[in-house]
Amino acid sequence: MSVETSVESHSVANRISLPVRDYDLAATLSCGQAFRWDREGNSWLGVIDKHAVRLTQQGDEIIAQTATPQSDWTWLTYYLQTDVDLAAVLASFPIDAPMKSARVDCYGLRLLRQDPWECLASFILSSTKQIVQIRQIISLLCERYGNLAAGTSNAFTFPTAQRLAVLKESDLRSCKMGFRAPYLLAAAKAVNDGKLSLEKIARLDLPEARRRLVTLPGVGPKIADCVLLFAYGFPTAFPVDVWVIKALQRFYFRNRQIPIAKLREFSASYFGPNGGYAQQYLFHALRLSEGKAQPSKSLLVSS
DNA sequence: GACCAGGACCATT
DNA sequence: AATGGTCATGGT
């Protein structure tokens, strides 16, 4: 009869409780930075890398349950960024009326740290699509070309670049992604054959990292900044989409039509060292106010 | 049925 | 350097 080690850090379990402060899990998972989380009651079901996981927030703790036992939970705390001091981030925002309001409306909203390939592929699929449609496309893609997550019968990993690189454009088009299919295919091939190293991008400075990403067809400044912010954690990457355009023009340019390039230029200097976070607060606050995003309190009410 | 969606690209001015 | 059309598909 073997004796298991009793060292705490080597314990194996399929459940962990993470203490958190200033963390709104519902807002974080539903605000449109990640597309593969489904609410079930008060829990959220998703797949992080190869791990199927159920997340439940109870006050200042997040309980995670996995389909298979884990000895190392680093993948989870890294993804959730539970160690980030949110108060310090919020304190770096500009002191103005729209940001004060966004801080209140989005309090506890966090930036995740996602897998670069999944994030890149997902945002290639995002252009001129509503978030609900992006979720549908990605769900189809994962069902067809992902792998079953260990210990589950209906949760899929995100398909690797290697897997997608050998597909035909028509295979991807049948996942409802339309004109984005050749873009995704080209990105998968570039990553798979080493023409684009997603590992190297992490070590570049922001302008150089942008230059690398936008060499991919279908990847422009907005999608590049989404990947740089949501996957690589560049703190001043600032994706400017239709919602952010609307917010910036309304709050900072007296509702005037301003060229996107000028909005980016303004944002790069105005929002400070955590501009990316500020961007997500502007984005989510505006979508909340227009009824396009669910207030996290309502998400906690039993369905 | 028009309008628009976490855009990018290409052809015109 | 700015504008306008186009791309595919589906929600509202």
Coordinates of C-alpha atoms (C1' of nucleotides) in Angstrom, one line a residue:
Chain A
M1 CA 0.0 0.0 0.0
S2 CA 1.5 3.3 -1.1
V3 CA 1.6 6.4 1.0
E4 CA 0.5 9.6 -0.6
T5 CA 2.5 12.7 0.1
S6 CA 0.9 15.0 2.6
V7 CA 2.7 18.1 1.4
E8 CA -0.1 20.7 0.9
S9 CA 1.3 22.2 -2.3
H10 CA 1.3 18.8 -3.9
S11 CA -2.2 17.9 -3.0
V12 CA -4.5 16.8 -5.8
A13 CA -8.1 17.9 -6.0
N14 CA -10.8 18.8 -8.4
R15 CA -11.9 21.8 -6.4
I16 CA -10.2 24.9 -5.1
S17 CA -11.3 28.1 -3.5
L18 CA -9.6 31.3 -4.5
P19 CA -9.8 34.3 -2.2
V20 CA -10.5 37.5 -4.3
R21 CA -10.9 41.2 -3.7
D22 CA -12.8 43.6 -5.9
Y23 CA -13.7 40.8 -8.3
D24 CA -16.9 40.6 -10.3
L25 CA -16.7 37.2 -12.0
A26 CA -20.0 37.6 -13.9
A27 CA -19.0 40.9 -15.4
T28 CA -15.5 39.6 -16.2
L29 CA -16.7 36.5 -18.1
S30 CA -19.7 38.0 -19.9
C31 CA -18.3 41.4 -21.0
G32 CA -17.1 40.4 -24.4
Q33 CA -13.4 39.8 -23.9
A34 CA -13.9 36.0 -24.0
F35 CA -16.6 34.1 -25.9
R36 CA -16.7 30.6 -24.4
W37 CA -18.4 31.0 -21.0
D38 CA -21.9 29.8 -20.4
R39 CA -23.9 30.6 -17.3
E40 CA -25.6 27.8 -15.5
G41 CA -27.5 29.0 -12.4
N42 CA -24.9 31.0 -10.4
S43 CA -22.0 29.2 -12.0
W44 CA -20.0 29.7 -15.2
L45 CA -19.0 26.7 -17.4
G46 CA -16.0 27.0 -19.7
V47 CA -12.8 25.5 -20.9
I48 CA -9.4 27.1 -20.1
D49 CA -6.7 25.6 -22.3
K50 CA -7.3 21.9 -21.7
H51 CA -9.3 22.2 -18.5
A52 CA -13.0 22.1 -18.3
V53 CA -14.0 24.1 -15.3
R54 CA -17.0 25.4 -13.4
L55 CA -16.6 28.7 -11.6
T56 CA -18.8 30.0 -8.9
Q57 CA -18.3 33.3 -7.0
Q58 CA -19.5 33.5 -3.4
G59 CA -18.7 36.9 -2.1
D60 CA -14.9 37.2 -1.8
E61 CA -14.1 33.7 -3.0
I62 CA -14.2 32.0 -6.4
I63 CA -14.8 28.3 -6.3
A64 CA -13.4 26.3 -9.2
Q65 CA -14.4 22.7 -9.9
T66 CA -12.6 20.8 -12.6
A67 CA -13.5 17.7 -14.5
T68 CA -10.1 16.1 -13.6
P69 CA -8.0 16.4 -10.4
Q70 CA -5.4 19.2 -10.5
S71 CA -2.1 19.4 -8.6
D72 CA -1.2 22.8 -10.0
W73 CA -3.8 25.6 -10.4
T74 CA -1.5 28.2 -11.9
W75 CA -3.3 28.0 -15.3
L76 CA -6.5 29.2 -13.5
T77 CA -5.1 32.0 -11.4
Y78 CA -3.1 33.3 -14.4
Y79 CA -6.3 33.2 -16.6
L80 CA -8.4 35.0 -13.9
Q81 CA -5.6 37.4 -12.9
T82 CA -6.8 37.1 -9.3
D83 CA -3.6 38.7 -8.0
V84 CA -4.0 42.0 -9.8
D85 CA -4.7 44.9 -7.4
L86 CA -7.8 46.4 -9.0
A87 CA -7.9 49.4 -6.7
A88 CA -4.5 50.5 -8.0
V89 CA -5.6 50.0 -11.6
L90 CA -8.8 52.1 -11.1
A91 CA -6.8 54.8 -9.3
S92 CA -4.7 55.2 -12.4
F93 CA -7.7 56.1 -14.6
P94 CA -8.3 59.8 -15.5
I95 CA -10.4 61.7 -13.0
D96 CA -13.3 62.7 -15.2
A97 CA -17.1 62.2 -15.2
P98 CA -17.3 59.3 -17.7
M99 CA -14.5 57.3 -16.1
K100 CA -15.9 57.9 -12.6
S101 CA -19.2 56.6 -13.8
A102 CA -17.6 53.6 -15.6
R103 CA -15.7 52.7 -12.4
V104 CA -19.0 52.5 -10.5
D105 CA -20.9 50.7 -13.2
C106 CA -18.2 48.1 -13.9
Y107 CA -16.7 47.7 -10.5
G108 CA -14.9 44.4 -10.2
L109 CA -14.6 43.9 -13.9
R110 CA -11.2 42.3 -14.7
L111 CA -9.1 41.7 -17.7
L112 CA -8.4 38.0 -18.3
R113 CA -5.2 36.6 -19.6
Q114 CA -6.2 34.3 -22.4
D115 CA -4.3 31.9 -24.6
P116 CA -2.8 33.9 -27.5
W117 CA -3.9 31.6 -30.3
E118 CA -7.5 31.2 -29.1
C119 CA -7.6 35.0 -28.6
L120 CA -6.2 35.8 -32.0
A121 CA -8.5 33.3 -33.8
S122 CA -11.5 34.5 -31.8
F123 CA -11.0 38.1 -32.7
I124 CA -10.3 37.4 -36.3
L125 CA -13.8 35.9 -36.2
S126 CA -15.3 39.0 -34.4
S127 CA -15.2 41.6 -37.1
T128 CA -18.6 43.1 -37.8
K129 CA -20.3 40.4 -35.8
Q130 CA -22.4 40.8 -32.7
I131 CA -21.0 39.1 -29.6
V132 CA -23.8 36.5 -29.6
Q133 CA -22.9 35.5 -33.2
I134 CA -19.2 35.4 -32.4
R135 CA -20.0 33.0 -29.6
Q136 CA -22.0 30.8 -32.0
I137 CA -19.3 30.6 -34.6
I138 CA -16.6 29.8 -32.0
S139 CA -18.8 27.2 -30.4
L140 CA -19.3 25.5 -33.8
L141 CA -15.6 25.6 -34.5
C142 CA -14.7 24.0 -31.2
E143 CA -17.4 21.3 -31.5
R144 CA -16.1 20.3 -34.9
Y145 CA -12.4 20.7 -34.6
G146 CA -11.6 20.9 -30.9
N147 CA -10.9 17.9 -28.7
L148 CA -13.2 16.7 -25.9
A149 CA -11.9 18.2 -22.6
A150 CA -10.7 15.4 -20.3
G151 CA -13.4 14.1 -18.1
T152 CA -16.2 15.6 -20.0
S153 CA -18.6 14.5 -22.7
N154 CA -19.6 17.9 -24.2
A155 CA -16.9 20.4 -23.4
F156 CA -14.4 21.1 -26.1
T157 CA -10.9 22.6 -26.3
F158 CA -10.2 25.4 -28.7
P159 CA -8.8 23.9 -32.0
T160 CA -5.1 24.3 -32.4
A161 CA -3.5 26.2 -35.2
Q162 CA -2.1 22.9 -36.4
R163 CA -5.5 21.4 -36.6
L164 CA -7.1 24.3 -38.5
A165 CA -4.1 24.8 -40.8
V166 CA -4.9 21.6 -42.7
L167 CA -8.6 22.4 -43.3
K168 CA -10.2 23.8 -46.5
E169 CA -11.7 27.3 -46.6
S170 CA -15.0 25.6 -47.2
D171 CA -14.7 23.7 -43.9
L172 CA -14.4 26.9 -42.1
R173 CA -17.1 28.7 -44.1
S174 CA -19.5 26.0 -43.0
C175 CA -18.9 27.2 -39.4
K176 CA -20.8 30.3 -40.5
M177 CA -17.8 32.6 -40.4
G178 CA -18.3 33.9 -44.0
F179 CA -15.5 36.1 -45.4
R180 CA -13.4 35.6 -42.2
A181 CA -12.7 32.0 -43.2
P182 CA -9.7 32.7 -45.4
Y183 CA -8.3 35.1 -42.7
L184 CA -8.5 32.4 -40.0
L185 CA -7.0 29.8 -42.3
A186 CA -4.1 32.1 -43.2
A187 CA -3.5 32.8 -39.5
A188 CA -3.6 29.1 -38.6
K189 CA -1.0 28.4 -41.4
A190 CA 1.2 31.3 -40.4
V191 CA 1.3 30.1 -36.8
N192 CA 1.6 26.4 -37.7
D193 CA 4.6 26.8 -40.0
G194 CA 6.4 29.2 -37.7
K195 CA 6.0 32.3 -40.0
L196 CA 4.4 34.0 -37.0
S197 CA 5.7 33.1 -33.5
L198 CA 3.1 33.8 -30.9
E199 CA 5.8 33.2 -28.2
K200 CA 8.1 35.9 -29.6
I201 CA 5.3 38.5 -29.6
A202 CA 5.3 38.4 -25.8
R203 CA 8.8 39.7 -25.7
L204 CA 8.4 42.6 -28.1
D205 CA 7.4 46.2 -27.2
L206 CA 3.9 47.3 -28.0
P207 CA 4.5 49.0 -31.4
E208 CA 6.6 46.1 -32.7
A209 CA 4.1 43.5 -31.5
R210 CA 1.4 45.4 -33.3
R211 CA 3.5 45.5 -36.5
R212 CA 3.9 41.7 -36.3
L213 CA 0.2 40.9 -35.8
V214 CA -1.1 43.2 -38.5
T215 CA 1.0 41.4 -41.1
L216 CA -1.8 38.7 -41.0
P217 CA -4.6 39.3 -43.4
G218 CA -7.8 40.2 -41.7
V219 CA -5.9 41.5 -38.6
G220 CA -5.9 45.3 -38.4
P221 CA -5.2 47.7 -35.5
K222 CA -8.3 46.8 -33.5
I223 CA -8.0 43.1 -33.6
A224 CA -4.3 43.3 -32.9
D225 CA -4.9 45.4 -29.8
C226 CA -7.6 42.9 -28.6
V227 CA -5.0 40.2 -28.7
L228 CA -2.3 42.3 -27.2
L229 CA -4.6 43.3 -24.3
F230 CA -6.6 40.2 -23.6
A231 CA -3.9 37.5 -24.2
Y232 CA -0.5 39.2 -23.8
G233 CA -1.5 41.8 -21.2
F234 CA 0.0 44.9 -22.8
P235 CA -1.4 47.4 -20.4
T236 CA -1.8 50.2 -22.9
A237 CA -3.2 48.3 -25.8
F238 CA -6.4 50.1 -26.6
P239 CA -8.9 48.4 -29.0
V240 CA -11.1 50.9 -30.8
D241 CA -14.3 49.3 -32.0
V242 CA -17.7 50.7 -32.8
W243 CA -18.6 51.0 -29.1
V244 CA -15.4 52.6 -28.0
I245 CA -15.7 55.0 -31.0
K246 CA -19.1 56.0 -29.8
A247 CA -18.0 56.4 -26.2
L248 CA -14.9 58.5 -27.1
Q249 CA -16.8 60.8 -29.4
R250 CA -19.6 61.3 -27.0
F251 CA -17.6 61.9 -23.9
Y252 CA -14.4 63.6 -25.2
F253 CA -15.3 65.1 -28.6
R254 CA -18.7 66.6 -28.0
N255 CA -20.3 63.9 -30.1
R256 CA -18.3 64.9 -33.2
Q257 CA -17.3 62.5 -35.9
I258 CA -13.6 61.9 -35.4
P259 CA -11.3 59.7 -37.6
I260 CA -10.4 56.5 -35.8
A261 CA -6.7 57.3 -36.1
K262 CA -7.3 60.5 -34.1
L263 CA -9.2 58.6 -31.5
R264 CA -6.4 56.1 -31.1
E265 CA -3.9 58.9 -30.8
F266 CA -5.9 60.7 -28.1
S267 CA -6.5 57.5 -26.2
A268 CA -2.8 56.5 -26.2
S269 CA -1.9 59.5 -24.1
Y270 CA -5.1 60.3 -22.2
F271 CA -6.0 57.1 -20.3
G272 CA -2.7 56.5 -18.6
P273 CA -0.6 53.4 -17.8
N274 CA -3.7 51.1 -17.7
G275 CA -5.4 52.5 -20.8
G276 CA -6.4 49.0 -21.8
Y277 CA -8.4 48.5 -18.6
A278 CA -9.9 51.9 -19.1
Q279 CA -11.0 51.0 -22.6
Q280 CA -12.8 47.9 -21.3
Y281 CA -14.6 49.9 -18.7
L282 CA -15.7 52.4 -21.3
F283 CA -16.8 49.6 -23.6
H284 CA -18.7 47.7 -20.9
A285 CA -20.3 50.8 -19.3
L286 CA -21.7 52.0 -22.6
R287 CA -23.1 48.5 -23.5
L288 CA -24.7 48.3 -20.1
S289 CA -26.3 51.7 -20.5
E290 CA -27.7 50.7 -23.9
G291 CA -29.0 47.3 -22.7
K292 CA -26.6 45.3 -24.8
A293 CA -24.8 43.8 -21.7
Q294 CA -26.3 42.3 -18.6
P295 CA -25.7 43.9 -15.3
S296 CA -23.8 41.3 -13.2
K297 CA -26.4 41.5 -10.4
S298 CA -29.1 40.3 -12.7
L299 CA -26.8 37.4 -13.8
L300 CA -26.8 36.2 -10.2
V301 CA -30.5 36.0 -9.9
S302 CA -31.6 32.4 -10.4
S303 CA -33.0 31.9 -13.9
Chain B
dG1 C1' -37.3 44.4 -44.4
dA2 C1' -34.0 47.8 -43.2
dC3 C1' -30.2 48.3 -40.3
dC4 C1' -26.2 46.9 -37.9
dA5 C1' -22.6 44.0 -35.7
dG6 C1' -15.8 44.2 -30.5
dG7 C1' -13.2 45.4 -39.0
dA8 C1' -10.2 45.1 -42.7
dC9 C1' -9.2 45.9 -47.3
dC10 C1' -9.3 47.9 -51.7
dA11 C1' -10.6 51.4 -55.1
dT12 C1' -11.5 55.9 -55.6
dT13 C1' -11.1 61.0 -54.6
Chain C
dA1 C1' -4.9 61.4 -46.0
dA2 C1' -9.8 60.9 -46.1
dT3 C1' -14.2 58.6 -47.8
dG4 C1' -17.1 54.7 -49.8
dG5 C1' -18.2 50.0 -51.1
dT6 C1' -17.7 45.2 -50.2
dC7 C1' -17.2 41.1 -47.8
dA8 C1' -21.1 36.7 -45.0
dT9 C1' -24.3 36.0 -41.8
dG10 C1' -27.8 36.6 -38.5
dG11 C1' -29.9 39.4 -34.4
dT12 C1' -32.8 43.1 -33.3

